[in-house]
Short mmCIF file of C-alpha atoms in Angstrom, two decimals:
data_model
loop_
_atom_site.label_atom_id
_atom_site.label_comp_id
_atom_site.label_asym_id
_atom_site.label_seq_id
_atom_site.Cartn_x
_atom_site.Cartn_y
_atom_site.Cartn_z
CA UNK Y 111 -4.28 -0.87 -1.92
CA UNK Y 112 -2.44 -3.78 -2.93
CA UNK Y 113 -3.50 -6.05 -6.36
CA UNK Y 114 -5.72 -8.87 -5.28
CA UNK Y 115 -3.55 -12.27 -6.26
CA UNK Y 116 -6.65 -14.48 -6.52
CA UNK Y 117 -7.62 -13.09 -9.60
CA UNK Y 118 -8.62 -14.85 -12.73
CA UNK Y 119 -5.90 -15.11 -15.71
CA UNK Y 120 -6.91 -14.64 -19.04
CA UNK Y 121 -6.27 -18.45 -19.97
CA UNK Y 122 -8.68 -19.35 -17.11
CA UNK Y 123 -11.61 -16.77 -17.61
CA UNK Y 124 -11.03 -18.80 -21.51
CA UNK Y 125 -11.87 -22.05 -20.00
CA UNK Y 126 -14.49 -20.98 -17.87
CA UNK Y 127 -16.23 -19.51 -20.84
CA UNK Y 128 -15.68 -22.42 -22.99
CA UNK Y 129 -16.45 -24.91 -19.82
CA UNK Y 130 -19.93 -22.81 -20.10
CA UNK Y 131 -20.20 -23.32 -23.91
CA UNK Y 132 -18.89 -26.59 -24.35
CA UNK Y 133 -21.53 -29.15 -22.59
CA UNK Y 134 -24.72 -29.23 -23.60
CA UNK Y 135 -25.06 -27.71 -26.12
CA UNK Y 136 -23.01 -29.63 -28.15
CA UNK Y 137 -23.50 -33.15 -26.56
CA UNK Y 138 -27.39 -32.82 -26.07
CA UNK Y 139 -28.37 -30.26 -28.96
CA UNK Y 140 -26.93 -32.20 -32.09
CA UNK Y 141 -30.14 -34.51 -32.15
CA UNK Y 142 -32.33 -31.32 -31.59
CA UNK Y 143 -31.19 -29.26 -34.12
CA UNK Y 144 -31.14 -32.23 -36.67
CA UNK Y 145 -34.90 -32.41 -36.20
CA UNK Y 146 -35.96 -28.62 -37.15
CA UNK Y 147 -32.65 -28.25 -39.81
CA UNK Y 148 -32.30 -31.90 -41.29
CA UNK Y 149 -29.13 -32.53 -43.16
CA UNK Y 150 -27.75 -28.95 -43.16
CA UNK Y 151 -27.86 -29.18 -39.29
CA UNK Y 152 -23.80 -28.57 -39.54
CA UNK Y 153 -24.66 -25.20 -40.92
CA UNK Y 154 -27.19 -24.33 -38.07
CA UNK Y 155 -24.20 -24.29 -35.94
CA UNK Y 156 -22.05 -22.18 -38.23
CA UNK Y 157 -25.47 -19.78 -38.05
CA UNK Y 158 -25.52 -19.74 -34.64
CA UNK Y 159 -21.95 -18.47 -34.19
CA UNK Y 160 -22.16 -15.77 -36.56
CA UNK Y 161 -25.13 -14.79 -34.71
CA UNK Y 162 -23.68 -15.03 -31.43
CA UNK Y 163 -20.22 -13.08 -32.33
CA UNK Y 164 -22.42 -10.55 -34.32
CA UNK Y 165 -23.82 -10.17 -30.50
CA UNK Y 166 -21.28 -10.08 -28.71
CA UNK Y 167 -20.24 -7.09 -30.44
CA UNK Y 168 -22.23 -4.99 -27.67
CA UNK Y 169 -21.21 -6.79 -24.71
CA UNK Y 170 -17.84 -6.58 -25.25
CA UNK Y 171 -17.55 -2.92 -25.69
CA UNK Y 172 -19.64 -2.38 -22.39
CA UNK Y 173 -17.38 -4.67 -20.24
CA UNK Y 174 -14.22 -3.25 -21.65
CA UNK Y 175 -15.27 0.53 -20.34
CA UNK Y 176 -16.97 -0.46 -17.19
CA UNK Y 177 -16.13 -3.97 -16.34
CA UNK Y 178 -18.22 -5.13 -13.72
CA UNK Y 179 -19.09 -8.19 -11.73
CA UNK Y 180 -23.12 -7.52 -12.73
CA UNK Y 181 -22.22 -7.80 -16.10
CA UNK Y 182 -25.90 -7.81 -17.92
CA UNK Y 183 -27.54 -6.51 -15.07
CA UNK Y 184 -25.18 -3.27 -15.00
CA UNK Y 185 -25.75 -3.19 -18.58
CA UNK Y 186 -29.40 -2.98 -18.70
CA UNK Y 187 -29.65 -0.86 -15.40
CA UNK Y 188 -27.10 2.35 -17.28
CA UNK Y 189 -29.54 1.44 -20.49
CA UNK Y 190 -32.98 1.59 -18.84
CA UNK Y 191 -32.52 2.91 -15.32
CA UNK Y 192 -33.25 0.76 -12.28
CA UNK Y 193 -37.09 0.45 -13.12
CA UNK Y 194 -39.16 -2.37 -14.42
CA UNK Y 195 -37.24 -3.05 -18.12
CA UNK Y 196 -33.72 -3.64 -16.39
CA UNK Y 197 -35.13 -5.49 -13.97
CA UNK Y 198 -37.50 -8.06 -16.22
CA UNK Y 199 -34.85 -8.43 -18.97
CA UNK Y 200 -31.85 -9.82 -16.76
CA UNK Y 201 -33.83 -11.92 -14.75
CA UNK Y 202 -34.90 -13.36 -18.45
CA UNK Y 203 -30.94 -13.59 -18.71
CA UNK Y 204 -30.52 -15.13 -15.02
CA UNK Y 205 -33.49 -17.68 -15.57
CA UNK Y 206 -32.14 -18.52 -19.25
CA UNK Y 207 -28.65 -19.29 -17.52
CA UNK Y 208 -30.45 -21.38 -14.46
CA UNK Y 209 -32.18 -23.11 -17.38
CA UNK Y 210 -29.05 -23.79 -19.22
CA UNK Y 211 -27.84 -25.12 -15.87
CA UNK Y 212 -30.62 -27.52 -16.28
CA UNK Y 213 -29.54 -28.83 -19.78
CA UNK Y 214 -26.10 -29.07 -18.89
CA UNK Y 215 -26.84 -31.29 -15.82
CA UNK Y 216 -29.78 -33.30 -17.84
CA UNK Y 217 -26.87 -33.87 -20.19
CA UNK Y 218 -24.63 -35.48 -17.46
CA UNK Y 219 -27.32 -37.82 -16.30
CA UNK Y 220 -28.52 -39.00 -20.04
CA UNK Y 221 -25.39 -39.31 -20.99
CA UNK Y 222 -23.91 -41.23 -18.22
CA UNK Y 223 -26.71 -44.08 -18.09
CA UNK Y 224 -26.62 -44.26 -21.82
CA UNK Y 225 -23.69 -47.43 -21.33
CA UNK Y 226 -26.49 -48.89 -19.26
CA UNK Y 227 -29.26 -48.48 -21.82
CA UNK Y 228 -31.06 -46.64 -19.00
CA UNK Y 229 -30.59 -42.75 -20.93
CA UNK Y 230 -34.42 -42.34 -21.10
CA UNK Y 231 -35.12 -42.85 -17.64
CA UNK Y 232 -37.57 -40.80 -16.14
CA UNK Y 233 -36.27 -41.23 -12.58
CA UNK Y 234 -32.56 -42.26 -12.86
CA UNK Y 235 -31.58 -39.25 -15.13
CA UNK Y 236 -33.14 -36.49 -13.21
CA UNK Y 237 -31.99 -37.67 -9.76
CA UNK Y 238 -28.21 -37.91 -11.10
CA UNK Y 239 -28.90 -34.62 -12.43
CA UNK Y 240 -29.67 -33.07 -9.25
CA UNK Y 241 -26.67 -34.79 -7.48
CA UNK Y 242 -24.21 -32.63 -10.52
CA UNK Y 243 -26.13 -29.12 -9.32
CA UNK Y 244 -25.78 -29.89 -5.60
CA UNK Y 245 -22.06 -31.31 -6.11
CA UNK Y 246 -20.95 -28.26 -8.43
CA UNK Y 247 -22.35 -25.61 -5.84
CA UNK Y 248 -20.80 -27.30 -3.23
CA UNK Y 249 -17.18 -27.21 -5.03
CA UNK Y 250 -18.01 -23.17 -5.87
CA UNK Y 251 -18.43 -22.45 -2.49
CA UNK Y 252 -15.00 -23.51 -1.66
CA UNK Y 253 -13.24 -20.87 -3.79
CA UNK Y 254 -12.70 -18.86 -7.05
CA UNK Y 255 -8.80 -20.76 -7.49
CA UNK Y 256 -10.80 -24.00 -7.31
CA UNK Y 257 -12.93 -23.13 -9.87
CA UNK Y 258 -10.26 -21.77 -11.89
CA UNK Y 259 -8.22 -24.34 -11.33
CA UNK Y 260 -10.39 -27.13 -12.07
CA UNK Y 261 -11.84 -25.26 -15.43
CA UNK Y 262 -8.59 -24.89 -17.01
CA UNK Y 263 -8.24 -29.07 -16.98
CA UNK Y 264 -11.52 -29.87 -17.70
CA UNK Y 265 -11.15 -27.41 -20.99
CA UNK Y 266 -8.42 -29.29 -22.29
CA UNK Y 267 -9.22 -32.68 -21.67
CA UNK Y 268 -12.68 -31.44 -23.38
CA UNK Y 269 -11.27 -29.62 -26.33
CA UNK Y 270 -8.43 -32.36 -26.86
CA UNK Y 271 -11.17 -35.01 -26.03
CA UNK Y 272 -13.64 -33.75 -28.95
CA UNK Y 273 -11.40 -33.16 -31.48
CA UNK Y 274 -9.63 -35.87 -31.37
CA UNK Y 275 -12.84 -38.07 -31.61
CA UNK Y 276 -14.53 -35.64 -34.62
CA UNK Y 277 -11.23 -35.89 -36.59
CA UNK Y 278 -10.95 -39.60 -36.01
CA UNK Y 279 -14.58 -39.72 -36.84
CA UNK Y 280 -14.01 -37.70 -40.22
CA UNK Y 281 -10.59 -39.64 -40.98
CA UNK Y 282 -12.47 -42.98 -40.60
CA UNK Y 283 -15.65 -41.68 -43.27
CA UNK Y 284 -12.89 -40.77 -45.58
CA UNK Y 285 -10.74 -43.94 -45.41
CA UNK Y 286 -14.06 -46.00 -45.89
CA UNK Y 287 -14.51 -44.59 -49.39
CA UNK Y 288 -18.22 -43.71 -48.26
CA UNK Y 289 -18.01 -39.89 -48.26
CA UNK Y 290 -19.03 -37.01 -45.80
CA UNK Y 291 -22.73 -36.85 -47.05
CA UNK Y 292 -23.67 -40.77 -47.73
CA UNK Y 293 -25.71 -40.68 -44.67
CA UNK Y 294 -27.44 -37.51 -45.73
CA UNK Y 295 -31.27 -38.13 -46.16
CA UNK Y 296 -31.81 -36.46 -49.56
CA UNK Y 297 -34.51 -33.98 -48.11
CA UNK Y 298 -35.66 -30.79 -49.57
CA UNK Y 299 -33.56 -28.09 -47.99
CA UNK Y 300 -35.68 -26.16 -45.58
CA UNK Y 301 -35.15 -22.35 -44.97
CA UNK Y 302 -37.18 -22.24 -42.11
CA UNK Y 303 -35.92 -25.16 -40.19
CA UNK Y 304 -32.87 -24.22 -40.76
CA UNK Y 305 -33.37 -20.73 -39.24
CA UNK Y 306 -35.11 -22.35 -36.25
CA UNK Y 307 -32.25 -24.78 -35.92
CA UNK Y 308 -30.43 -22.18 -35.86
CA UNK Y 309 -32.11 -20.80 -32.21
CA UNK Y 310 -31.24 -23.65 -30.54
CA UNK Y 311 -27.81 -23.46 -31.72
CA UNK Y 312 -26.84 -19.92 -30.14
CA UNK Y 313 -27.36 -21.77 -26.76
CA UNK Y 314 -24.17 -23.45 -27.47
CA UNK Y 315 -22.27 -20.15 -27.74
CA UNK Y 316 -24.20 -17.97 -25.46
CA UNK Y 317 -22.06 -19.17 -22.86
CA UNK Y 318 -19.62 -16.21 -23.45
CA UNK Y 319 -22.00 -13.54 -21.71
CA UNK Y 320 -20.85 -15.29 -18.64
CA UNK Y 321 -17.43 -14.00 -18.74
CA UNK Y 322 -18.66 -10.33 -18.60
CA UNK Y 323 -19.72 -11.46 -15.38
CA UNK Y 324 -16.27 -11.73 -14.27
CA UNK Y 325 -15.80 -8.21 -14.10
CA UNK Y 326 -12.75 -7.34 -11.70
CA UNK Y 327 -12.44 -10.88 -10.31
CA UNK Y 328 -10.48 -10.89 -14.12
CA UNK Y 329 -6.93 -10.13 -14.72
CA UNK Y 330 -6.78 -6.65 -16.92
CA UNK Y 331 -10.68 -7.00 -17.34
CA UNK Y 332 -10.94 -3.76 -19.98
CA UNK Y 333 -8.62 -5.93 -22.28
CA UNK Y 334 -8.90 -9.35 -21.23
CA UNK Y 335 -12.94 -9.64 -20.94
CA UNK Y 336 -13.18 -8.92 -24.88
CA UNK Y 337 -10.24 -11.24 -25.80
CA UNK Y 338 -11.95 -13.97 -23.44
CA UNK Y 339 -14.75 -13.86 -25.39
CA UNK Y 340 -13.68 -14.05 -28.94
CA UNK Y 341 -10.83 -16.38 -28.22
CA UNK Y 342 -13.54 -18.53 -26.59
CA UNK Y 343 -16.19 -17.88 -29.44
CA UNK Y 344 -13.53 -19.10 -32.09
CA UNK Y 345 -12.89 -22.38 -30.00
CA UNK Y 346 -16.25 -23.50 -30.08
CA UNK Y 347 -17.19 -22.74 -33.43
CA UNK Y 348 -14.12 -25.27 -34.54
CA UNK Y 349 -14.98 -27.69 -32.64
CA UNK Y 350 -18.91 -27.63 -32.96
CA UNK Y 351 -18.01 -28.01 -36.65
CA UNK Y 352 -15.82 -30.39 -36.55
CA UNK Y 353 -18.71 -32.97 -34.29
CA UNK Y 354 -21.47 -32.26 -36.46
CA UNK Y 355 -19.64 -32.76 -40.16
CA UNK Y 356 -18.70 -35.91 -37.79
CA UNK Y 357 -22.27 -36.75 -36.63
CA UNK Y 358 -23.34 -36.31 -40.49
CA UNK Y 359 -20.94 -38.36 -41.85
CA UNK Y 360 -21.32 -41.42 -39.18
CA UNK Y 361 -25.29 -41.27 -38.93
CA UNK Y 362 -26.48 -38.79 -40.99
CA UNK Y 363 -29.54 -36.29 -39.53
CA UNK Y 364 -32.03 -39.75 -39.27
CA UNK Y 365 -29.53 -41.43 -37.12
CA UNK Y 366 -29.22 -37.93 -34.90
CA UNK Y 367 -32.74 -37.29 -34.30
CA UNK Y 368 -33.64 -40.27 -33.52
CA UNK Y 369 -30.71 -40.74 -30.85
CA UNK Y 370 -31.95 -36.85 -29.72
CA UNK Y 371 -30.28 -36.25 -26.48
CA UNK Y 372 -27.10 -38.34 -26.81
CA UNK Y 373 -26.57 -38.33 -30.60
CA UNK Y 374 -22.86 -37.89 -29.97
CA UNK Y 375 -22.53 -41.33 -28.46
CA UNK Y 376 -24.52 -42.59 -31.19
CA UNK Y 377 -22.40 -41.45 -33.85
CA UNK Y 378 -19.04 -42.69 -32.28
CA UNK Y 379 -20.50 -46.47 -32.04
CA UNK Y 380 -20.67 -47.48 -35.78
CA UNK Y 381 -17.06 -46.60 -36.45
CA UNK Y 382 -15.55 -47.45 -32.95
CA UNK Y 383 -17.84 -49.22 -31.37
CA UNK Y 384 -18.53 -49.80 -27.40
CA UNK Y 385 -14.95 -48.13 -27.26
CA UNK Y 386 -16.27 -44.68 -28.86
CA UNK Y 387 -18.84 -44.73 -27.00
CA UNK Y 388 -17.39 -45.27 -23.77
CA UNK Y 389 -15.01 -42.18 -24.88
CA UNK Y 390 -17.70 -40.13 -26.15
CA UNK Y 391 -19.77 -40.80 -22.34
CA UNK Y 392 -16.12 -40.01 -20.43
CA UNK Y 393 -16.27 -36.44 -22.39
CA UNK Y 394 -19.18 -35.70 -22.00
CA UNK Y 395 -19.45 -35.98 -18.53
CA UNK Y 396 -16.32 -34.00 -17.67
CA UNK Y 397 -17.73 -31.30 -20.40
CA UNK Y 398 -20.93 -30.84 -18.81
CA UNK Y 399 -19.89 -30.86 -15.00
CA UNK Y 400 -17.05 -28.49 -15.55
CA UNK Y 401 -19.89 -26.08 -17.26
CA UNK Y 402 -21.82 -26.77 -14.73
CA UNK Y 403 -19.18 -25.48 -12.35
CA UNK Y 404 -18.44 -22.55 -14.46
CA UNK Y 405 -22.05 -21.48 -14.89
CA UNK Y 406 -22.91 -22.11 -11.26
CA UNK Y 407 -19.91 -19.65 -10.73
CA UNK Y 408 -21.21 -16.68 -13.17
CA UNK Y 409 -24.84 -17.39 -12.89
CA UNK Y 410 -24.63 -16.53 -9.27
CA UNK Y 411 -22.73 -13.42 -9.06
CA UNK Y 412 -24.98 -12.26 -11.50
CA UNK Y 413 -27.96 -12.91 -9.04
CA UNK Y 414 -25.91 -11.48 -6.56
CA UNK Y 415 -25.76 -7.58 -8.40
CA UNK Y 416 -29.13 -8.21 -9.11
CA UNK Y 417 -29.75 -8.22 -4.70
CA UNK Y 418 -27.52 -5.07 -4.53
CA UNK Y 419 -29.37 -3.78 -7.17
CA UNK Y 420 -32.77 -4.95 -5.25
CA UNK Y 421 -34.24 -6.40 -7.99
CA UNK Y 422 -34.32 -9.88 -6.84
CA UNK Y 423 -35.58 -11.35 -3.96
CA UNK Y 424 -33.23 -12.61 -0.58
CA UNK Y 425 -33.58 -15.03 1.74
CA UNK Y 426 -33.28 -14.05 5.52
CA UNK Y 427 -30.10 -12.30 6.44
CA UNK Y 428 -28.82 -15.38 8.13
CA UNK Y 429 -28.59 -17.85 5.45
CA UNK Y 430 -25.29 -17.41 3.87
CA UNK Y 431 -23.94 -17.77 0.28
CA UNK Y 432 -27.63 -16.90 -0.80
CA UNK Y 433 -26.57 -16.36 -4.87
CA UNK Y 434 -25.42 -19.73 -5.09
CA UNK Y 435 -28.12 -21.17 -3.11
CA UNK Y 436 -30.93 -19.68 -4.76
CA UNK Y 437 -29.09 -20.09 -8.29
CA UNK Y 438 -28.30 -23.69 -7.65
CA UNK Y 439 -31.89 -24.43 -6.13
CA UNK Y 440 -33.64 -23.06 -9.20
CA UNK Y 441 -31.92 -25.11 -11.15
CA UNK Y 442 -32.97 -28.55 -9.27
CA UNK Y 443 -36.42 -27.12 -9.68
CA UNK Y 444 -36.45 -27.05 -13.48
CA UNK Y 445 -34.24 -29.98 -13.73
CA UNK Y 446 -37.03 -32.01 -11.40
CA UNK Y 447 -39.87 -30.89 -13.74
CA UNK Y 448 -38.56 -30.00 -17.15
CA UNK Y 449 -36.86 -32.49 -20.36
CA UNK Y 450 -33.98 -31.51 -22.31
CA UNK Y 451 -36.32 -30.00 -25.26
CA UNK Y 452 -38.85 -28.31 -22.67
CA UNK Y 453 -35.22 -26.48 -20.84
CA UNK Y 454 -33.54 -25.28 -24.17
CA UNK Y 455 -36.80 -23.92 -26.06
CA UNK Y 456 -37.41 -21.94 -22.99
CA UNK Y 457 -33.76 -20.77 -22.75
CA UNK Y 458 -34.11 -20.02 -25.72
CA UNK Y 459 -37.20 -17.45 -26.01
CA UNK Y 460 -35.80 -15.91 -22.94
CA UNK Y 461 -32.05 -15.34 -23.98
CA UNK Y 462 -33.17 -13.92 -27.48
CA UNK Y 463 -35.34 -11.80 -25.86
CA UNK Y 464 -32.99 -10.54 -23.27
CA UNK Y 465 -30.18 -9.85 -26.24
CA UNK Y 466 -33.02 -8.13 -28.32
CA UNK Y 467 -33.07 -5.60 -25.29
CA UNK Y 468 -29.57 -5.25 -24.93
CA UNK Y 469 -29.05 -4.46 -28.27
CA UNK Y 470 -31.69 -1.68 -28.41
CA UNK Y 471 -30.33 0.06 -25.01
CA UNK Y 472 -27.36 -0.02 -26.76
CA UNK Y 473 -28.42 1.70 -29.92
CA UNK Y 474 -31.14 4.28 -27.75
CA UNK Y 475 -28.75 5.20 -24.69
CA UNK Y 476 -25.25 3.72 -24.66
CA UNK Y 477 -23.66 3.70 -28.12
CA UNK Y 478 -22.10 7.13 -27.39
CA UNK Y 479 -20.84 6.04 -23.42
CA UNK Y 480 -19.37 3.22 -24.63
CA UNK Y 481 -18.71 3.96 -28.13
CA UNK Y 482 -20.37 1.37 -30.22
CA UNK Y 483 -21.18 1.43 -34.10
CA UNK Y 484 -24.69 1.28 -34.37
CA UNK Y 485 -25.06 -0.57 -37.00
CA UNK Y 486 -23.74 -3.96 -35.49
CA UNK Y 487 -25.93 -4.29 -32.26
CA UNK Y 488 -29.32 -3.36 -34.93
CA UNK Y 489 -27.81 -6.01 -36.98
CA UNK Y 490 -27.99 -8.25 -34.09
CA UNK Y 491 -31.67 -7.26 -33.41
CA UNK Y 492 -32.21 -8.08 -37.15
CA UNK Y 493 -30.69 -11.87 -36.88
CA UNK Y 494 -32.11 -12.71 -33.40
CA UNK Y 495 -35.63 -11.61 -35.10
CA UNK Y 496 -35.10 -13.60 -38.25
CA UNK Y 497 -34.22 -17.03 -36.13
CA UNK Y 498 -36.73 -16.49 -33.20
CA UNK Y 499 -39.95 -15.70 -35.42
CA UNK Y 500 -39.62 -18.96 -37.58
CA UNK Y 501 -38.57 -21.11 -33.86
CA UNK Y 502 -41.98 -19.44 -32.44
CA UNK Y 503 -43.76 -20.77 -35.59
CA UNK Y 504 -42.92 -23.89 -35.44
CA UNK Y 505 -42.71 -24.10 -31.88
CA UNK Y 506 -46.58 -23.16 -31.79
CA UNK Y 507 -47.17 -26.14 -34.74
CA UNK Y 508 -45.47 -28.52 -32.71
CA UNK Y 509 -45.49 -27.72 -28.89
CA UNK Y 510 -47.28 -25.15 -27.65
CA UNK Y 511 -47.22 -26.11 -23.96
CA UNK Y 512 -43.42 -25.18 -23.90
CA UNK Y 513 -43.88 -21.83 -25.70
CA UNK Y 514 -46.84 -21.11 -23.20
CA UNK Y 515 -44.69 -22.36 -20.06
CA UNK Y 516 -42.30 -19.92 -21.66
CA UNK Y 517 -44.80 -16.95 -21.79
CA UNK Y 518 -46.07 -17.67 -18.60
CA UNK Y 519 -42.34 -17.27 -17.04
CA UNK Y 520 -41.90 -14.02 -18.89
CA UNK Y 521 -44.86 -12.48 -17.44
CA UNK Y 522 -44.40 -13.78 -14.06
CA UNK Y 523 -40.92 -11.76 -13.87
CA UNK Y 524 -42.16 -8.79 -15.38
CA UNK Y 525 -45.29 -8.74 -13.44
CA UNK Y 526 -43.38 -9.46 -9.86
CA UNK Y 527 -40.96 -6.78 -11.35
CA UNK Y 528 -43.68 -4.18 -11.89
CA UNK Y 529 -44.86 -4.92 -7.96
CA UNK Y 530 -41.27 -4.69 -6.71
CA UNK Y 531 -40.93 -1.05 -8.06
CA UNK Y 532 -44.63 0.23 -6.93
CA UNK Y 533 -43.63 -1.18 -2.80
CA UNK Y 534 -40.20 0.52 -3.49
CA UNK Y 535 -41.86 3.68 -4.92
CA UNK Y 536 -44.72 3.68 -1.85
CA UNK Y 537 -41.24 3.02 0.96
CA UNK Y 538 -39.76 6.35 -0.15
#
């Protein structure tokens, strides 16, 4: 059988795992994470990486021996057998990734109107953000070179874009005399806020579990799926750094929480004015369309094992493109209904919780198949634990409707999960 031609190089599975990444978790978490972590916010980030490479420890080593276009769902299905567990724990992934979705195009719409004054809008925002979801599926059903094509661009006008601005940004502090820290609020450091900082900030890198969706769409998957990853894991932790020293230095973790979901743009104004943010707005609107492209891309192929795998629902055999369709709808739907905070504290109980699982079916049934070290994916268990309990806590303290909306989503899967298997049990 001849090679396929249309398949995905190694520099553009990079971009579409970086397009992922870098969006909104950068652009719309800054403000966020400034609010549990206070002026050591920078360091959340640097957490969050080391927790999210630490992680990716596992996924790598299963996509390099059995590469595959379900990614997670394959994962979980050789770990726990096609019952109830495999099932529940990568629709948690699937539903975290719709919800990410969500962010990214919530991101686009606050960000865009925020020129306008208009970025709190509870009309204008949402309705642009639907209009990114529809127009993003619409340009993934054309083709995989398309997507390809147009992720490679967007990556380097985005990683150009954002350095260029954060070094400018961190030039300008230090030719001011003022220093890095002289916006820095003086607070008591705080372990735990800095842990549940820390949460939010794996959202930003979890991106990278997209590319072991790839499978053999991928050039070379066994060795290019792992050097996607950590080529693409390195990327953003340089550049998240780089913003957030940035951010810090410009307006300090005050000036970032109370900006919240477009503190970027409010850090570029006091040293360059309507210019920066005009700049800042440009980037961040390419950023978070081209991840919404590249998400909408993964997100639904991983739906789409999950059908084969009948563990998620159809629609009637005459609708085509159903993945994308259902992938892109879901998305409107919690876009519609849910704010930036609501969509990333639920992606992230659900992600955490889905890695927690993969990281124990590693350990319990695939370490020897795919020959992991032990010791790295109970590490991961150990860090996902340590940021997740103290996020819970203060989750609980603060907003318990989203960690109950959260619960409530967890137990809906696992409960339709547990019905799916009894019907397909009773059909035999």
């Amino acid at each position: 059988m001849a090679e396929r031609t249309d398949k995905i190089t190694l520099a553009g599975s990079i971009s579409l795992g970086t397009g992922v990444m870098i969006g909104a978790g950068i652009f719309a978490l800054v403000g966020q994470v400034a609010g549990f972590a206070g002026d050591w916010f920078p360091l959340a980030f640097l957490l969050g990486a080391i927790v999210a490479g630490v992680s990716s420890y596992s996924y790598t080593r299963y996509s390099c021996t059995n590469p595959s276009s379900g990614g997670i769902a394959m994962l979980l299905k050789d770990a726990y057998g096609p019952g109830v567990a495999a099932g529940s724990f990568s629709l948690f992934m699937f539903v975290s990734m719709v919800v990410a979705e969500s962010l990214l195009a919530r991101t686009f719409g606050t960000y865009l109107l925020r020129p306008f004054g208009l970025q709190d809008s509870a009309i204008l925002v949402p309705v642009l953000a639907v209009a990114a979801i529809v127009a993003a599926a619409a340009v993934n059903l054309v083709g995989n070179k398309l997507v390809e094509g147009s992720a490679t661009t967007t990556a380097v006008l985005k990683i150009v874009g954002i350095a260029v601005l954060a070094i400018a940004g961190l030039v300008g502090t230090a030719v001011s005399g003022n220093g890095f820290f002289a916006e820095a609020s003086g607070d008591s450091f705080d372990v735990i806020g800095l842990l549940a900082g820390t949460t939010l900030c794996v959202l930003a890198y979890k991106g990278f579990t997209t590319i072991t969706n790839q499978g053999d769409d991928i050039q070379d998957p066994k060795k290019n799926i792992a050097r996607s990853i950590i080529i693409s894991l390195l990327i953003c932790t340089v550049l998240y750094l780089l913003i957030t020293v940035s951010v810090e230095s410009s307006i300090g973790a005050k000036g970032a929480v109370d900006a919240r979901d477009y503190a970027l743009a409010q850090a570029a104004e006091p040293l360059f004015g309507a210019w920066g943010v005009g700049i800042t707005v440009a980037i961040a609107v390419v950023a978070t369309l081209s991840g919404l492209l590249a998400s909408l891309y993964s997100v639904s192929r991983l739906y789409g094992m999950l059908q084969e795998m009948r563990q998620a629902p159809s629609l009637p055999d005459k609708v085509s493109h159903q993945p994308m369709i259902i992938t892109a709808g879901l998305a409107v739907v919690a876009t519609a209904f849910l704010d930036l905070s609501q969509i990333a504290s639920m992606g992230a109980f659900l992600y955490l919780s889905m890695d927690i699982a993969v990281q124990w079916g590693v350990i319990r049934h695939l370490r020897a198949k795919i020959n992991a070290k032990p010791w790295l994916p109970a590490l991961t268990i150990a860090l996902d634990l340590g940021i997740l309990i103290p996020f819970t806590i203060l989750k609980v303290q603060n907003d318990i409707l989203t960690v109950i909306v959260a619960a409530s989503v967890a137990a809906a899967i696992v409960l339709a999960q547990v019905f799916t298997m009894r019907v397909r049990a009773q059909q035999k």
